[in-house]
Amino acid sequence: MLARNRILVALKRTNQYPILGSRLLSSSAYLYNTSVDKKGQQPAQPVGSDVEPPKRKPLSRIAIGGSTNQSQRDSGGSIEFATWKAAALLVTLGGTLYYFFAKEKRRLEIEKEAEANRGYGKPLVGGPFKLVDFNGNEFTQENLKGKFSIIYFGFSHCPDICPDELDKLSVWLDELKKRGIELQPIFITCDPARDPPNVLKEYLSEFHPDLIGLTGDYNAVKHACKQYRVYFSTPPSLKPGQDYLVDHSIFFYLMDPEGQFIDALGRQYDEKTGAEKIQEHVKAFVPKEEREKRKDKWYSFLFN
């Protein structure tokens, strides 16, 4: 009897649950496809309709108050990169302008120095002279024109100073040639009694092939030394054949292509600084005709 009752209960449950389950499924499907918006929106199509339901717009995955999206991050990165590029360009441009103006300022200083050394009216250093070179050819101040020249006064029997200075001059000449600058190097003896042309030629060949030796009689050499404000002296009461030393000024005289003095380089200039100083003068050189024209310009104060 008990077993029969259990079977009847099971049959009742089987008949009731499918109906309840189908009702629940129908209700949920209806709710899913029917809009509950009370603001006048069109209701969705019921299940089984031929019309395809509208597609839903996907929701954003970024929480309220969260970070920006990828496109915003990319835009910010581009702005930051452009800012750094602008800063780098500004620094480069500023450095270039500073270098240019500093270089131009130095050039103007060298030009003013050369103009002051030339002097106004009669030059303070330099002037007419007439000597002979070590090949026996006449050499005057006219031979200085058309090129930069550097002049040194010495003598072949000098034990140490002249050889040291001529060695330094040789280094300058070679270094300046590498930089495209050609100089006419001239050696004028202060001891014409012991430095005839053949002696000078042999002596100078030991230093540099471009060196030109000049000599002459005593009065001609003395006059040339006076023109360049060079001091020299020989000991008094010399006997024939007696060895002696000649005191003289120790300077290199730099002359421009117009034959005018522009600077004197003393022993404070070494192999490096001397070449740099000469190069500065060569780069800053302005012909006399152009210098005269600038005097009437509004910017002439820059060169005074």
Short mmCIF file of C-alpha atoms in Angstrom, two decimals:
data_model
loop_
_atom_site.label_atom_id
_atom_site.label_comp_id
_atom_site.label_asym_id
_atom_site.label_seq_id
_atom_site.Cartn_x
_atom_site.Cartn_y
_atom_site.Cartn_z
CA MET A 1 0.00 0.00 0.00
CA LEU A 2 2.82 2.36 0.93
CA ALA A 3 4.62 1.70 -2.32
CA ARG A 4 1.47 2.45 -4.32
CA ASN A 5 1.11 5.86 -2.68
CA ARG A 6 4.70 6.77 -3.55
CA ILE A 7 4.10 5.92 -7.22
CA LEU A 8 1.00 8.14 -7.34
CA VAL A 9 2.91 11.09 -5.83
CA ALA A 10 5.70 10.70 -8.37
CA LEU A 11 3.25 10.69 -11.25
CA LYS A 12 1.64 13.92 -10.02
CA ARG A 13 4.99 15.67 -9.82
CA THR A 14 5.88 14.54 -13.30
CA ASN A 15 2.71 16.04 -14.71
CA GLN A 16 3.01 19.36 -12.87
CA TYR A 17 6.70 20.34 -13.35
CA PRO A 18 6.76 20.32 -17.17
CA ILE A 19 3.84 22.75 -17.24
CA LEU A 20 5.49 25.04 -14.69
CA GLY A 21 8.84 24.86 -16.52
CA SER A 22 7.27 25.71 -19.85
CA ARG A 23 5.45 28.67 -18.31
CA LEU A 24 8.68 30.00 -16.82
CA LEU A 25 10.54 29.60 -20.12
CA SER A 26 7.78 31.41 -22.04
CA SER A 27 7.74 34.26 -19.54
CA SER A 28 11.52 34.78 -19.60
CA ALA A 29 11.56 34.71 -23.41
CA TYR A 30 8.82 37.31 -23.50
CA LEU A 31 10.62 39.52 -21.02
CA TYR A 32 13.83 39.25 -22.97
CA ASN A 33 12.26 40.31 -26.28
CA THR A 34 9.89 42.93 -24.92
CA SER A 35 11.05 46.44 -23.95
CA VAL A 36 10.06 47.62 -20.50
CA ASP A 37 11.01 51.25 -21.23
CA LYS A 38 8.12 53.53 -20.46
CA LYS A 39 9.52 56.50 -22.47
CA GLY A 40 7.88 55.63 -25.77
CA GLN A 41 10.49 53.34 -27.26
CA GLN A 42 9.42 50.69 -29.79
CA PRO A 43 9.08 47.24 -28.23
CA ALA A 44 11.29 44.42 -29.42
CA GLN A 45 9.92 41.76 -31.74
CA PRO A 46 8.58 38.64 -30.05
CA VAL A 47 10.31 35.34 -30.34
CA GLY A 48 9.74 33.65 -33.65
CA SER A 49 9.36 36.86 -35.64
CA ASP A 50 11.06 37.15 -39.02
CA VAL A 51 12.41 40.61 -38.20
CA GLU A 52 15.94 40.50 -36.77
CA PRO A 53 16.19 42.21 -33.37
CA PRO A 54 18.39 45.37 -33.23
CA LYS A 55 22.01 44.87 -32.28
CA ARG A 56 23.13 46.08 -28.91
CA LYS A 57 25.93 48.59 -28.60
CA PRO A 58 28.80 46.99 -26.66
CA LEU A 59 29.38 48.44 -23.26
CA SER A 60 32.62 50.24 -22.39
CA ARG A 61 35.03 48.23 -20.30
CA ILE A 62 36.45 51.34 -18.62
CA ALA A 63 35.03 52.07 -15.23
CA ILE A 64 33.72 55.51 -14.32
CA GLY A 65 36.66 57.68 -13.30
CA GLY A 66 39.12 55.27 -14.94
CA SER A 67 42.02 55.98 -17.33
CA THR A 68 41.69 57.29 -20.88
CA ASN A 69 41.36 54.98 -23.83
CA GLN A 70 44.22 53.91 -26.12
CA SER A 71 43.68 56.65 -28.72
CA GLN A 72 43.89 59.31 -26.03
CA ARG A 73 47.07 57.76 -24.72
CA ASP A 74 48.55 57.72 -28.23
CA SER A 75 47.62 61.38 -28.74
CA GLY A 76 49.26 62.38 -25.47
CA GLY A 77 52.40 60.45 -26.37
CA SER A 78 52.61 62.22 -29.72
CA ILE A 79 52.30 65.61 -28.04
CA GLU A 80 55.00 64.70 -25.55
CA PHE A 81 57.31 63.46 -28.33
CA ALA A 82 56.71 66.63 -30.36
CA THR A 83 57.53 68.73 -27.31
CA TRP A 84 60.88 67.00 -26.88
CA LYS A 85 61.64 67.43 -30.58
CA ALA A 86 60.90 71.14 -30.35
CA ALA A 87 63.10 71.46 -27.27
CA ALA A 88 65.98 69.63 -28.98
CA LEU A 89 65.61 71.82 -32.07
CA LEU A 90 65.62 74.96 -29.93
CA VAL A 91 68.79 73.88 -28.11
CA THR A 92 70.53 73.03 -31.39
CA LEU A 93 69.51 76.32 -33.00
CA GLY A 94 70.59 78.28 -29.94
CA GLY A 95 73.98 76.56 -29.85
CA THR A 96 74.51 77.21 -33.55
CA LEU A 97 73.67 80.89 -33.23
CA TYR A 98 75.93 81.23 -30.19
CA TYR A 99 78.83 79.60 -32.04
CA PHE A 100 78.27 81.83 -35.08
CA PHE A 101 78.12 85.07 -33.10
CA ALA A 102 81.09 84.10 -30.93
CA LYS A 103 83.12 83.30 -34.04
CA GLU A 104 82.07 86.52 -35.74
CA LYS A 105 82.89 88.52 -32.62
CA ARG A 106 86.37 86.99 -32.53
CA ARG A 107 86.85 87.77 -36.23
CA LEU A 108 85.95 91.42 -35.65
CA GLU A 109 88.38 91.61 -32.73
CA ILE A 110 91.19 90.25 -34.90
CA GLU A 111 90.28 92.65 -37.70
CA LYS A 112 90.35 95.61 -35.29
CA GLU A 113 93.70 94.44 -33.95
CA ALA A 114 95.14 94.23 -37.45
CA GLU A 115 93.77 97.66 -38.35
CA ALA A 116 95.29 99.18 -35.23
CA ASN A 117 98.65 97.57 -36.02
CA ARG A 118 98.58 98.89 -39.57
CA GLY A 119 98.29 102.39 -38.15
CA TYR A 120 96.85 105.45 -39.81
CA GLY A 121 98.99 107.31 -42.31
CA LYS A 122 102.55 105.99 -42.23
CA PRO A 123 102.68 102.41 -40.86
CA LEU A 124 104.31 101.95 -37.47
CA VAL A 125 106.03 98.78 -38.70
CA GLY A 126 107.20 98.10 -42.24
CA GLY A 127 108.10 100.24 -45.19
CA PRO A 128 110.33 100.43 -48.27
CA PHE A 129 113.57 98.41 -48.35
CA LYS A 130 115.87 96.94 -50.97
CA LEU A 131 117.80 93.71 -50.41
CA VAL A 132 118.86 90.64 -52.41
CA ASP A 133 117.68 87.06 -51.93
CA PHE A 134 119.96 84.06 -51.62
CA ASN A 135 119.76 83.57 -55.40
CA GLY A 136 121.15 87.07 -56.02
CA ASN A 137 117.80 88.57 -57.12
CA GLU A 138 116.56 91.95 -55.90
CA PHE A 139 113.86 91.78 -53.27
CA THR A 140 111.85 94.83 -52.12
CA GLN A 141 108.64 95.60 -50.26
CA GLU A 142 106.79 95.09 -53.55
CA ASN A 143 107.56 91.37 -53.33
CA LEU A 144 105.40 91.21 -50.21
CA LYS A 145 102.23 92.08 -52.10
CA GLY A 146 99.77 89.49 -53.33
CA LYS A 147 100.28 87.00 -50.50
CA PHE A 148 100.60 86.79 -46.76
CA SER A 149 104.24 86.97 -45.65
CA ILE A 150 105.97 86.29 -42.36
CA ILE A 151 109.37 87.88 -41.71
CA TYR A 152 112.02 86.91 -39.18
CA PHE A 153 115.30 88.75 -38.45
CA GLY A 154 118.27 86.63 -37.33
CA PHE A 155 121.70 85.39 -38.37
CA SER A 156 123.20 82.07 -39.40
CA HIS A 157 125.74 81.88 -36.54
CA CYS A 158 123.07 82.11 -33.87
CA PRO A 159 123.68 79.16 -31.50
CA ASP A 160 120.18 78.40 -30.21
CA ILE A 161 117.43 81.04 -30.46
CA CYS A 162 117.31 81.36 -34.25
CA PRO A 163 117.32 77.58 -34.87
CA ASP A 164 114.53 77.10 -32.33
CA GLU A 165 112.42 79.85 -33.87
CA LEU A 166 113.00 78.60 -37.40
CA ASP A 167 111.99 75.09 -36.35
CA LYS A 168 108.79 76.54 -34.93
CA LEU A 169 108.18 78.50 -38.13
CA SER A 170 108.58 75.29 -40.14
CA VAL A 171 105.84 73.64 -38.07
CA TRP A 172 103.56 76.64 -38.66
CA LEU A 173 104.13 76.53 -42.40
CA ASP A 174 103.33 72.81 -42.65
CA GLU A 175 100.27 73.06 -40.43
CA LEU A 176 98.89 76.06 -42.29
CA LYS A 177 99.39 74.29 -45.60
CA LYS A 178 97.16 71.50 -44.33
CA ARG A 179 94.50 74.15 -43.69
CA GLY A 180 94.86 75.61 -47.18
CA ILE A 181 96.88 78.69 -46.14
CA GLU A 182 100.07 79.58 -47.99
CA LEU A 183 102.63 81.93 -46.43
CA GLN A 184 105.77 83.50 -47.88
CA PRO A 185 108.40 82.95 -45.14
CA ILE A 186 111.32 85.41 -45.21
CA PHE A 187 114.53 85.38 -43.20
CA ILE A 188 116.48 88.69 -43.13
CA THR A 189 119.98 88.51 -41.73
CA CYS A 190 121.19 90.96 -39.11
CA ASP A 191 124.79 89.95 -39.84
CA PRO A 192 125.47 90.70 -43.50
CA ALA A 193 129.25 90.46 -43.01
CA ARG A 194 129.01 86.70 -42.39
CA ASP A 195 125.77 85.96 -44.26
CA PRO A 196 126.26 86.38 -48.01
CA PRO A 197 123.63 84.74 -50.28
CA ASN A 198 125.35 81.35 -50.56
CA VAL A 199 125.73 81.02 -46.77
CA LEU A 200 122.07 81.90 -46.19
CA LYS A 201 120.92 79.42 -48.82
CA GLU A 202 122.83 76.56 -47.24
CA TYR A 203 121.77 77.53 -43.72
CA LEU A 204 118.03 77.86 -44.45
CA SER A 205 117.89 74.61 -46.43
CA GLU A 206 118.20 72.79 -43.10
CA PHE A 207 114.80 74.09 -41.92
CA HIS A 208 112.15 74.48 -44.64
CA PRO A 209 112.26 74.52 -48.46
CA ASP A 210 109.94 77.54 -48.68
CA LEU A 211 112.20 79.86 -46.68
CA ILE A 212 113.63 82.84 -48.55
CA GLY A 213 116.88 84.38 -47.26
CA LEU A 214 117.56 88.12 -47.72
CA THR A 215 120.84 89.96 -47.25
CA GLY A 216 122.69 93.03 -48.59
CA ASP A 217 125.35 95.47 -47.53
CA TYR A 218 125.42 96.78 -43.99
CA ASN A 219 123.49 99.99 -44.68
CA ALA A 220 120.73 98.21 -46.62
CA VAL A 221 120.25 95.66 -43.83
CA LYS A 222 120.31 98.39 -41.19
CA HIS A 223 117.66 100.33 -43.09
CA ALA A 224 115.39 97.27 -43.35
CA CYS A 225 115.76 96.61 -39.63
CA LYS A 226 114.87 100.21 -38.89
CA GLN A 227 111.73 99.99 -41.03
CA TYR A 228 110.51 97.06 -38.95
CA ARG A 229 111.61 98.55 -35.65
CA VAL A 230 114.06 95.68 -35.16
CA TYR A 231 116.86 96.17 -32.69
CA PHE A 232 120.24 94.60 -33.51
CA SER A 233 123.84 95.30 -32.55
CA THR A 234 127.27 93.84 -33.11
CA PRO A 235 130.11 94.00 -30.58
CA PRO A 236 132.48 96.97 -31.00
CA SER A 237 136.18 96.63 -31.91
CA LEU A 238 135.93 93.36 -33.84
CA LYS A 239 139.05 91.81 -35.22
CA PRO A 240 139.09 90.08 -38.63
CA GLY A 241 137.93 86.45 -38.30
CA GLN A 242 136.75 86.89 -34.75
CA ASP A 243 133.58 85.06 -33.79
CA TYR A 244 130.79 87.07 -32.19
CA LEU A 245 127.08 87.09 -31.39
CA VAL A 246 124.51 89.61 -32.62
CA ASP A 247 121.83 90.87 -30.28
CA HIS A 248 118.48 91.30 -32.04
CA SER A 249 114.75 91.41 -31.52
CA ILE A 250 112.95 88.05 -31.55
CA PHE A 251 109.65 88.47 -33.39
CA PHE A 252 107.84 87.14 -36.43
CA TYR A 253 106.27 89.96 -38.43
CA LEU A 254 103.04 88.96 -40.19
CA MET A 255 102.29 91.02 -43.31
CA ASP A 256 99.02 91.09 -45.24
CA PRO A 257 98.73 90.71 -49.06
CA GLU A 258 98.94 94.50 -49.40
CA GLY A 259 102.40 94.50 -47.80
CA GLN A 260 101.17 96.04 -44.55
CA PHE A 261 102.06 94.86 -41.08
CA ILE A 262 99.20 93.25 -39.12
CA ASP A 263 100.80 91.47 -36.14
CA ALA A 264 104.03 90.51 -34.36
CA LEU A 265 104.29 87.02 -32.92
CA GLY A 266 106.76 86.67 -30.07
CA ARG A 267 108.14 83.68 -28.21
CA GLN A 268 104.89 83.28 -26.27
CA TYR A 269 103.41 81.56 -29.32
CA ASP A 270 104.21 77.87 -29.64
CA GLU A 271 103.75 75.46 -32.55
CA LYS A 272 99.96 75.27 -32.02
CA THR A 273 98.94 78.75 -30.88
CA GLY A 274 101.09 80.49 -33.47
CA ALA A 275 99.44 78.64 -36.36
CA GLU A 276 95.99 79.40 -34.93
CA LYS A 277 96.81 83.10 -34.56
CA ILE A 278 98.02 83.35 -38.15
CA GLN A 279 94.93 81.54 -39.40
CA GLU A 280 92.68 83.97 -37.53
CA HIS A 281 94.37 86.92 -39.25
CA VAL A 282 94.15 85.29 -42.66
CA LYS A 283 90.42 84.57 -42.23
CA ALA A 284 89.72 88.09 -40.91
CA PHE A 285 91.59 89.93 -43.65
CA VAL A 286 89.58 92.56 -45.54
CA PRO A 287 91.15 94.42 -48.51
CA LYS A 288 91.84 98.13 -48.08
CA GLU A 289 89.30 99.18 -50.71
CA GLU A 290 86.53 97.39 -48.87
CA ARG A 291 87.69 98.78 -45.52
CA GLU A 292 87.48 102.30 -46.94
CA LYS A 293 83.96 101.75 -48.27
CA ARG A 294 82.74 100.55 -44.88
CA LYS A 295 83.67 103.81 -43.20
CA ASP A 296 80.60 105.51 -44.70
CA LYS A 297 78.19 102.74 -43.70
CA TRP A 298 75.85 103.01 -40.71
CA TYR A 299 77.46 99.95 -39.13
CA SER A 300 81.00 101.37 -39.35
CA PHE A 301 81.07 101.64 -35.53
CA LEU A 302 81.51 97.87 -35.39
CA PHE A 303 85.00 98.18 -36.86
CA ASN A 304 86.24 101.15 -34.82
#
